[in-house]
mmCIF file of C-alpha atoms in Angstrom:
data_model
loop_
_atom_site.group_PDB
_atom_site.id
_atom_site.type_symbol
_atom_site.label_atom_id
_atom_site.label_comp_id
_atom_site.label_asym_id
_atom_site.label_seq_id
_atom_site.Cartn_x
_atom_site.Cartn_y
_atom_site.Cartn_z
ATOM 1 C CA MET I 1 37.974 31.179 -53.031
ATOM 2 C CA ALA I 2 36.298 29.871 -50.101
ATOM 3 C CA LYS I 3 32.675 28.675 -49.090
ATOM 4 C CA LYS I 4 30.784 30.299 -47.718
ATOM 5 C CA ASP I 5 27.569 29.196 -45.373
ATOM 6 C CA SER I 6 23.206 31.301 -46.045
ATOM 7 C CA LYS I 7 24.679 33.873 -44.698
ATOM 8 C CA GLY I 8 27.266 34.375 -46.104
ATOM 9 C CA ARG I 9 29.966 33.254 -42.924
ATOM 10 C CA SER I 10 33.105 31.107 -43.793
ATOM 11 C CA ALA I 11 32.706 27.883 -42.762
ATOM 12 C CA LYS I 12 35.782 28.416 -40.103
ATOM 13 C CA ALA I 13 33.099 31.291 -39.124
ATOM 14 C CA ALA I 14 29.712 28.426 -39.602
ATOM 15 C CA LYS I 15 31.009 25.382 -37.413
ATOM 16 C CA ALA I 16 32.178 28.250 -33.971
ATOM 17 C CA ALA I 17 29.472 30.316 -34.372
ATOM 18 C CA LYS I 18 27.240 26.494 -34.131
ATOM 19 C CA ALA I 19 29.735 25.729 -31.245
ATOM 20 C CA ALA I 20 29.262 28.524 -29.525
ATOM 21 C CA LYS I 21 25.408 28.294 -29.679
ATOM 22 C CA PRO I 22 24.100 26.984 -26.845
ATOM 23 C CA ALA I 23 22.891 23.444 -26.601
ATOM 24 C CA GLN I 24 18.917 22.603 -26.344
ATOM 25 C CA ALA I 25 18.508 20.972 -22.530
ATOM 26 C CA ALA I 26 17.263 17.800 -22.514
ATOM 27 C CA LYS I 27 13.542 16.640 -21.649
ATOM 28 C CA PRO I 28 13.363 15.893 -18.419
ATOM 29 C CA PRO I 29 12.484 12.665 -18.401
ATOM 30 C CA GLU I 30 8.532 11.678 -16.394
ATOM 31 C CA ALA I 31 8.396 11.502 -12.705
ATOM 32 C CA VAL I 32 8.088 7.054 -12.698
ATOM 33 C CA ARG I 33 4.550 6.394 -10.519
ATOM 34 C CA MET I 34 5.137 4.275 -7.696
ATOM 35 C CA THR I 35 1.451 2.437 -8.945
ATOM 36 C CA ASP I 36 2.425 2.210 -12.408
ATOM 37 C CA LEU I 37 6.186 0.345 -11.580
ATOM 38 C CA LEU I 38 4.716 -1.621 -8.011
ATOM 39 C CA ARG I 39 1.437 -2.606 -9.969
ATOM 40 C CA VAL I 40 1.647 -6.162 -10.156
ATOM 41 C CA PRO I 41 1.328 -7.181 -13.851
ATOM 42 C CA THR I 42 -1.807 -9.462 -15.204
ATOM 43 C CA GLY I 43 -1.233 -13.055 -15.669
ATOM 44 C CA THR I 44 1.015 -15.749 -13.532
ATOM 45 C CA VAL I 45 2.938 -14.764 -10.528
ATOM 46 C CA ASP I 46 5.633 -16.583 -9.115
ATOM 47 C CA LEU I 47 6.301 -13.979 -6.448
ATOM 48 C CA SER I 48 10.257 -17.093 -6.396
ATOM 49 C CA THR I 49 10.974 -14.064 -9.368
ATOM 50 C CA PHE I 50 10.317 -10.436 -7.194
ATOM 51 C CA ASP I 51 13.879 -9.246 -5.300
ATOM 52 C CA ALA I 52 12.560 -8.803 -1.802
ATOM 53 C CA ARG I 53 16.029 -6.747 -1.460
ATOM 54 C CA SER I 54 15.363 -4.609 -4.916
ATOM 55 C CA THR I 55 14.511 -0.403 -4.223
ATOM 56 C CA PRO I 56 12.727 -0.103 -7.334
ATOM 57 C CA GLY I 57 12.169 3.791 -8.183
ATOM 58 C CA ALA I 58 14.133 5.212 -5.110
ATOM 59 C CA PRO I 59 14.958 8.696 -6.008
ATOM 60 C CA GLY I 60 19.119 6.900 -4.247
ATOM 61 C CA ASP I 61 20.311 6.020 -1.690
ATOM 62 C CA ARG I 62 18.746 5.125 2.234
ATOM 63 C CA ALA I 63 19.427 8.510 3.287
ATOM 64 C CA ALA I 64 18.459 9.948 0.183
ATOM 65 C CA THR I 65 15.362 7.713 0.159
ATOM 66 C CA GLU I 66 14.351 9.369 3.409
ATOM 67 C CA ALA I 67 15.184 12.465 3.050
ATOM 68 C CA GLU I 68 11.875 12.642 0.682
ATOM 69 C CA PHE I 69 9.848 9.826 3.342
ATOM 70 C CA ALA I 70 10.377 13.358 5.029
ATOM 71 C CA THR I 71 9.462 16.412 2.429
ATOM 72 C CA THR I 72 6.140 13.962 1.135
ATOM 73 C CA ALA I 73 4.792 14.002 5.152
ATOM 74 C CA PRO I 74 2.424 17.455 5.241
ATOM 75 C CA ARG I 75 1.772 16.580 1.373
ATOM 76 C CA VAL I 76 -0.069 13.448 2.735
ATOM 77 C CA ALA I 77 -0.901 15.208 5.390
ATOM 78 C CA GLU I 78 -2.363 17.656 3.697
ATOM 79 C CA LEU I 79 -4.892 15.491 1.591
ATOM 80 C CA GLN I 80 -5.917 12.980 4.396
ATOM 81 C CA GLN I 81 -7.458 16.210 5.350
ATOM 82 C CA ARG I 82 -8.916 17.769 2.305
ATOM 83 C CA LEU I 83 -10.373 13.439 1.980
ATOM 84 C CA TYR I 84 -12.295 14.191 5.949
ATOM 85 C CA ALA I 85 -13.569 16.662 5.570
ATOM 86 C CA GLU I 86 -14.845 16.697 1.728
ATOM 87 C CA GLY I 87 -16.928 13.201 4.045
ATOM 88 C CA ILE I 88 -18.106 15.808 6.669
ATOM 89 C CA GLY I 89 -19.199 17.713 3.381
ATOM 90 C CA GLY I 90 -21.376 15.010 2.604
ATOM 91 C CA GLY I 91 -18.831 12.075 -0.123
ATOM 92 C CA ARG I 92 -19.160 9.407 0.160
ATOM 93 C CA ARG I 93 -15.090 9.048 -1.191
ATOM 94 C CA ARG I 94 -12.279 7.010 0.946
ATOM 95 C CA VAL I 95 -9.154 4.737 0.693
ATOM 96 C CA VAL I 96 -8.436 1.701 2.127
ATOM 97 C CA LEU I 97 -5.122 0.612 2.551
ATOM 98 C CA LEU I 98 -4.478 -2.711 3.133
ATOM 99 C CA LEU I 99 -1.335 -4.454 3.534
ATOM 100 C CA GLN I 100 -0.912 -8.371 3.791
ATOM 101 C CA GLY I 101 2.499 -10.357 3.851
ATOM 102 C CA MET I 102 4.039 -12.917 5.881
ATOM 103 C CA ASP I 103 5.362 -12.786 9.630
ATOM 104 C CA THR I 104 7.413 -9.963 10.104
ATOM 105 C CA SER I 105 7.767 -8.154 7.040
ATOM 106 C CA GLY I 106 6.117 -5.465 8.710
ATOM 107 C CA LYS I 107 3.003 -4.685 8.797
ATOM 108 C CA ASP I 108 2.568 -2.630 11.829
ATOM 109 C CA GLY I 109 5.998 -0.839 11.267
ATOM 110 C CA THR I 110 4.258 0.613 8.359
ATOM 111 C CA VAL I 111 1.899 1.182 9.581
ATOM 112 C CA LYS I 112 3.158 3.504 12.649
ATOM 113 C CA HIS I 113 5.197 5.236 10.040
ATOM 114 C CA VAL I 114 3.600 5.766 7.215
ATOM 115 C CA VAL I 115 0.830 5.517 9.378
ATOM 116 C CA GLY I 116 2.497 9.093 11.015
ATOM 117 C CA GLN I 117 2.567 11.347 8.963
ATOM 118 C CA VAL I 118 -0.762 11.568 9.232
ATOM 119 C CA ASN I 119 -3.695 12.878 11.623
ATOM 120 C CA PRO I 120 -5.117 10.407 13.551
ATOM 121 C CA GLN I 121 -8.753 11.863 13.568
ATOM 122 C CA GLY I 122 -10.046 10.436 10.159
ATOM 123 C CA VAL I 123 -7.680 6.626 10.153
ATOM 124 C CA VAL I 124 -9.559 4.550 11.427
ATOM 125 C CA ILE I 125 -7.177 1.211 11.506
ATOM 126 C CA LYS I 126 -8.191 -2.774 11.582
ATOM 127 C CA SER I 127 -6.191 -6.301 12.873
ATOM 128 C CA PHE I 128 -7.713 -8.999 11.267
ATOM 129 C CA LYS I 129 -5.560 -12.175 14.039
ATOM 130 C CA ALA I 130 -7.711 -15.432 14.256
ATOM 131 C CA PRO I 131 -11.668 -15.132 13.704
ATOM 132 C CA THR I 132 -13.567 -15.255 17.084
ATOM 133 C CA GLN I 133 -15.897 -17.711 18.209
ATOM 134 C CA ALA I 134 -18.518 -15.113 17.525
ATOM 135 C CA GLU I 135 -17.047 -13.673 14.225
ATOM 136 C CA ARG I 136 -16.789 -18.002 12.982
ATOM 137 C CA ARG I 137 -21.014 -18.323 13.418
ATOM 138 C CA HIS I 138 -20.889 -15.723 10.299
ATOM 139 C CA ASP I 139 -20.183 -15.847 5.811
ATOM 140 C CA PHE I 140 -16.145 -15.139 6.217
ATOM 141 C CA LEU I 141 -16.770 -12.021 4.422
ATOM 142 C CA TRP I 142 -18.923 -10.409 7.249
ATOM 143 C CA ARG I 143 -16.460 -9.200 10.251
ATOM 144 C CA VAL I 144 -14.075 -7.036 6.615
ATOM 145 C CA ARG I 145 -17.816 -5.444 5.792
ATOM 146 C CA LEU I 146 -17.817 -4.121 9.282
ATOM 147 C CA ALA I 147 -15.045 -2.800 10.088
ATOM 148 C CA VAL I 148 -15.366 -0.739 5.740
ATOM 149 C CA PRO I 149 -14.063 2.432 7.086
ATOM 150 C CA PRO I 150 -17.038 5.495 6.957
ATOM 151 C CA ALA I 151 -16.809 8.013 4.437
ATOM 152 C CA GLY I 152 -14.053 10.771 4.005
ATOM 153 C CA SER I 153 -11.764 7.964 5.816
ATOM 154 C CA LEU I 154 -8.818 6.449 5.891
ATOM 155 C CA GLY I 155 -8.313 3.379 6.570
ATOM 156 C CA ILE I 156 -5.485 0.154 7.529
ATOM 157 C CA PHE I 157 -6.436 -3.361 7.331
ATOM 158 C CA ASN I 158 -3.841 -4.816 9.335
ATOM 159 C CA ARG I 159 -4.353 -8.493 7.542
ATOM 160 C CA SER I 160 -7.671 -9.216 5.855
ATOM 161 C CA GLN I 161 -10.505 -10.858 3.703
ATOM 162 C CA TYR I 162 -7.379 -12.660 2.277
ATOM 163 C CA GLU I 163 -6.399 -14.010 5.840
ATOM 164 C CA ASP I 164 -9.626 -16.481 4.701
ATOM 165 C CA VAL I 165 -7.617 -17.872 0.963
ATOM 166 C CA LEU I 166 -3.802 -18.248 2.529
ATOM 167 C CA ILE I 167 -3.784 -19.802 6.289
ATOM 168 C CA VAL I 168 -6.928 -21.756 5.801
ATOM 169 C CA ARG I 169 -5.626 -22.964 2.789
ATOM 170 C CA VAL I 170 -2.532 -23.419 3.449
ATOM 171 C CA HIS I 171 -3.176 -25.498 7.050
ATOM 172 C CA ASN I 172 -6.628 -27.355 5.881
ATOM 173 C CA LEU I 173 -8.717 -25.394 7.768
ATOM 174 C CA VAL I 174 -11.402 -25.674 5.198
ATOM 175 C CA PRO I 175 -12.182 -27.915 2.469
ATOM 176 C CA GLN I 176 -10.568 -27.025 -0.923
ATOM 177 C CA SER I 177 -14.318 -27.182 -2.795
ATOM 178 C CA GLU I 178 -14.980 -24.803 0.327
ATOM 179 C CA TRP I 179 -12.000 -21.642 -0.320
ATOM 180 C CA GLU I 180 -11.460 -21.694 -3.722
ATOM 181 C CA THR I 181 -14.707 -20.257 -3.875
ATOM 182 C CA ARG I 182 -13.517 -17.348 -1.950
ATOM 183 C CA TYR I 183 -11.336 -16.222 -4.177
ATOM 184 C CA ASP I 184 -15.085 -14.984 -6.704
ATOM 185 C CA ARG I 185 -16.301 -14.346 -3.763
ATOM 186 C CA ILE I 186 -13.435 -11.344 -2.392
ATOM 187 C CA ASN I 187 -13.311 -9.763 -6.424
ATOM 188 C CA ALA I 188 -16.951 -9.205 -6.640
ATOM 189 C CA PHE I 189 -16.898 -7.850 -2.155
ATOM 190 C CA GLU I 190 -14.265 -5.774 -3.535
ATOM 191 C CA GLN I 191 -16.832 -4.771 -6.811
ATOM 192 C CA GLU I 192 -19.278 -3.565 -4.249
ATOM 193 C CA LEU I 193 -16.170 -1.282 -2.100
ATOM 194 C CA ALA I 194 -15.552 0.665 -5.812
ATOM 195 C CA ASP I 195 -18.361 0.866 -6.305
ATOM 196 C CA ASP I 196 -19.868 1.989 -3.348
ATOM 197 C CA GLY I 197 -16.714 4.582 -3.783
ATOM 198 C CA VAL I 198 -13.649 3.015 -1.863
ATOM 199 C CA HIS I 199 -9.803 2.996 -3.529
ATOM 200 C CA LEU I 200 -8.455 -0.254 -1.819
ATOM 201 C CA ILE I 201 -4.222 -0.035 -1.925
ATOM 202 C CA LYS I 202 -3.569 -3.014 -0.680
ATOM 203 C CA VAL I 203 -0.019 -4.242 -0.553
ATOM 204 C CA PHE I 204 1.873 -7.561 -0.073
ATOM 205 C CA LEU I 205 4.820 -7.306 1.755
ATOM 206 C CA HIS I 206 7.128 -9.160 0.390
ATOM 207 C CA LEU I 207 9.798 -10.005 2.713
ATOM 208 C CA SER I 208 13.089 -13.196 2.293
ATOM 209 C CA LYS I 209 12.552 -15.483 4.477
ATOM 210 C CA ASP I 210 16.677 -15.440 5.157
ATOM 211 C CA GLU I 211 15.919 -11.836 6.402
ATOM 212 C CA GLN I 212 12.392 -12.867 8.107
ATOM 213 C CA LYS I 213 14.651 -15.145 10.597
ATOM 214 C CA ALA I 214 17.194 -12.328 10.683
ATOM 215 C CA ARG I 215 14.444 -10.818 12.145
ATOM 216 C CA LEU I 216 13.451 -13.050 14.631
ATOM 217 C CA ILE I 217 16.776 -13.991 15.394
ATOM 218 C CA ASP I 218 17.058 -10.050 16.212
ATOM 219 C CA ARG I 219 13.185 -10.268 18.688
ATOM 220 C CA LEU I 220 15.222 -12.527 20.403
ATOM 221 C CA ASP I 221 18.408 -11.443 20.580
ATOM 222 C CA ASP I 222 16.701 -8.605 22.371
ATOM 223 C CA PRO I 223 14.647 -9.013 25.533
ATOM 224 C CA ASP I 224 12.626 -4.908 25.040
ATOM 225 C CA LYS I 225 10.973 -7.076 21.648
ATOM 226 C CA HIS I 226 10.198 -10.012 23.419
ATOM 227 C CA TRP I 227 7.092 -9.230 23.754
ATOM 228 C CA LYS I 228 6.710 -9.141 19.264
ATOM 229 C CA TYR I 229 7.362 -12.588 19.989
ATOM 230 C CA ASN I 230 4.897 -15.398 18.534
ATOM 231 C CA PRO I 231 6.887 -18.684 18.689
ATOM 232 C CA GLY I 232 4.375 -20.954 16.400
ATOM 233 C CA ASP I 233 6.180 -17.522 14.022
ATOM 234 C CA ILE I 234 9.251 -20.829 13.632
ATOM 235 C CA THR I 235 6.709 -23.161 13.374
ATOM 236 C CA GLU I 236 4.167 -21.589 10.152
ATOM 237 C CA ARG I 237 8.858 -21.146 8.508
ATOM 238 C CA ALA I 238 7.985 -25.388 8.080
ATOM 239 C CA PHE I 239 5.408 -23.681 4.842
ATOM 240 C CA TRP I 240 7.213 -20.913 3.675
ATOM 241 C CA GLY I 241 6.581 -22.750 0.133
ATOM 242 C CA ASP I 242 2.672 -22.930 0.849
ATOM 243 C CA TYR I 243 2.829 -19.449 2.187
ATOM 244 C CA GLU I 244 4.471 -18.191 -1.419
ATOM 245 C CA GLN I 245 2.561 -20.269 -3.773
ATOM 246 C CA ALA I 246 -1.074 -19.290 -2.036
ATOM 247 C CA TYR I 247 -0.150 -15.804 -2.009
ATOM 248 C CA SER I 248 0.781 -16.263 -5.891
ATOM 249 C CA ALA I 249 -2.886 -17.346 -5.774
ATOM 250 C CA ALA I 250 -4.058 -15.073 -4.354
ATOM 251 C CA LEU I 251 -2.486 -11.955 -6.030
ATOM 252 C CA GLU I 252 -2.801 -13.338 -9.538
ATOM 253 C CA ARG I 253 -6.948 -13.709 -9.222
ATOM 254 C CA CYS I 254 -7.574 -11.378 -7.354
ATOM 255 C CA ASN I 255 -6.149 -8.722 -9.745
ATOM 256 C CA SER I 256 -8.770 -6.239 -10.861
ATOM 257 C CA ALA I 257 -8.997 -3.091 -12.352
ATOM 258 C CA GLU I 258 -10.984 -2.392 -9.305
ATOM 259 C CA ALA I 259 -8.507 -3.574 -7.104
ATOM 260 C CA PRO I 260 -5.067 -3.585 -7.845
ATOM 261 C CA TRP I 261 -2.154 -5.384 -6.503
ATOM 262 C CA PHE I 262 1.399 -4.320 -5.273
ATOM 263 C CA VAL I 263 4.294 -5.848 -4.337
ATOM 264 C CA VAL I 264 6.410 -3.635 -2.223
ATOM 265 C CA PRO I 265 10.098 -4.898 -2.267
ATOM 266 C CA ALA I 266 9.980 -5.506 2.341
ATOM 267 C CA ASP I 267 13.468 -6.398 2.944
ATOM 268 C CA ARG I 268 14.711 -3.135 3.072
ATOM 269 C CA LYS I 269 12.419 -1.098 6.659
ATOM 270 C CA TRP I 270 13.767 1.971 4.490
ATOM 271 C CA TYR I 271 11.951 1.758 1.343
ATOM 272 C CA ARG I 272 8.948 -0.024 2.649
ATOM 273 C CA ASN I 273 7.863 2.631 4.132
ATOM 274 C CA TRP I 274 9.089 5.048 0.939
ATOM 275 C CA ALA I 275 7.249 2.746 -1.972
ATOM 276 C CA VAL I 276 3.842 1.965 0.822
ATOM 277 C CA GLY I 277 3.833 6.050 1.351
ATOM 278 C CA GLN I 278 4.113 6.762 -2.490
ATOM 279 C CA LEU I 279 1.421 4.065 -3.081
ATOM 280 C CA LEU I 280 -0.995 6.519 -0.706
ATOM 281 C CA LEU I 281 0.814 9.983 -2.074
ATOM 282 C CA GLU I 282 -0.822 9.040 -5.552
ATOM 283 C CA THR I 283 -3.868 7.644 -4.808
ATOM 284 C CA LEU I 284 -5.061 11.295 -2.806
ATOM 285 C CA GLU I 285 -3.130 12.666 -5.685
ATOM 286 C CA GLU I 286 -5.726 11.159 -8.361
ATOM 287 C CA LEU I 287 -8.063 11.389 -5.850
ATOM 288 C CA ALA I 288 -7.269 14.801 -5.546
ATOM 289 C CA PRO I 289 -10.659 15.396 -2.429
ATOM 290 C CA GLN I 290 -11.250 19.607 -1.823
ATOM 291 C CA TYR I 291 -12.370 21.263 1.290
ATOM 292 C CA PRO I 292 -16.422 21.709 0.744
ATOM 293 C CA PRO I 293 -18.159 24.935 0.211
ATOM 294 C CA ALA I 294 -19.655 26.733 2.825
ATOM 295 C CA ASP I 295 -23.318 25.964 3.566
ATOM 296 C CA PHE I 296 -23.985 29.419 4.721
ATOM 297 C CA ASP I 297 -23.384 33.056 4.347
ATOM 298 C CA VAL I 298 -19.435 33.995 5.288
ATOM 299 C CA VAL I 299 -19.682 37.250 5.128
ATOM 300 C CA GLY I 300 -22.773 37.691 7.397
ATOM 301 C CA GLU I 301 -21.467 35.145 9.804
ATOM 302 C CA ARG I 302 -18.425 37.792 10.229
ATOM 303 C CA ALA I 303 -20.169 40.362 10.642
ATOM 304 C CA ARG I 304 -21.882 37.697 14.092
ATOM 305 C CA ALA I 305 -18.540 37.625 14.687
ATOM 306 C CA GLU I 306 -16.948 40.776 14.122
ATOM 307 C CA GLN I 307 -19.670 41.873 17.021
ATOM 308 C CA SER I 308 -19.723 38.677 19.519
#
């Protein structure tokens, strides 16, 4: 006699029923947060171990990544507008996107493509070049403090306080006993900013030496890009290893919970733009800025508007 299951079905019928039963849908994987994926881990940092041509977390090839970048732009713009409105309403929070990287790593290009997504109202951009005579008469953080954007703003630092532990260190512009103290002073400064409602997104645009060479030659071959070329960039290539060590030290020694570093591979411009855009988007989503409530009688004012 054929065996039957607990429901009185034959083994053959039970097997057929099991095969006909729709498989349970697999649980979709949680989305990878770029703020987790690109964050520099605590401990020793060796930039030579980072691949500048990699595309961690990208949604696909160039076309797919650029398409997603375009779809997230409205969301970034909406959140930035909310942050600006929050500041108008008395909020203290603001965001500073700090960009560091070797020459030609794309700091200007990142500003153009990523910040170009938002309304310029509420955006403050500051480029830190060689200090002026007036700036040299002050502490190295003086000019950076002046550039901190007001409440509700999105601030962009094209280079930053880190120049004073990078080029200063590489070219011995001040004694080692001086620049060695600056890491702790930068950490204290960034803690002050965090306590005052400033959310720092510190990005190192990681460019390979070969890609930099290609970009410099491209500038020389295109007359329309000659204005971007600086003969000093070739001179600085001789110090590539020294800069890598200086950047590694900065990423290692100034990587706090309140102001972490992110390394964005920058050889592929399309990935660089998307990745920085994602870091900005995730930060704004985490802040979840809100439009402030009206501080007037909305119904009464509407009646007045209708009668005006």
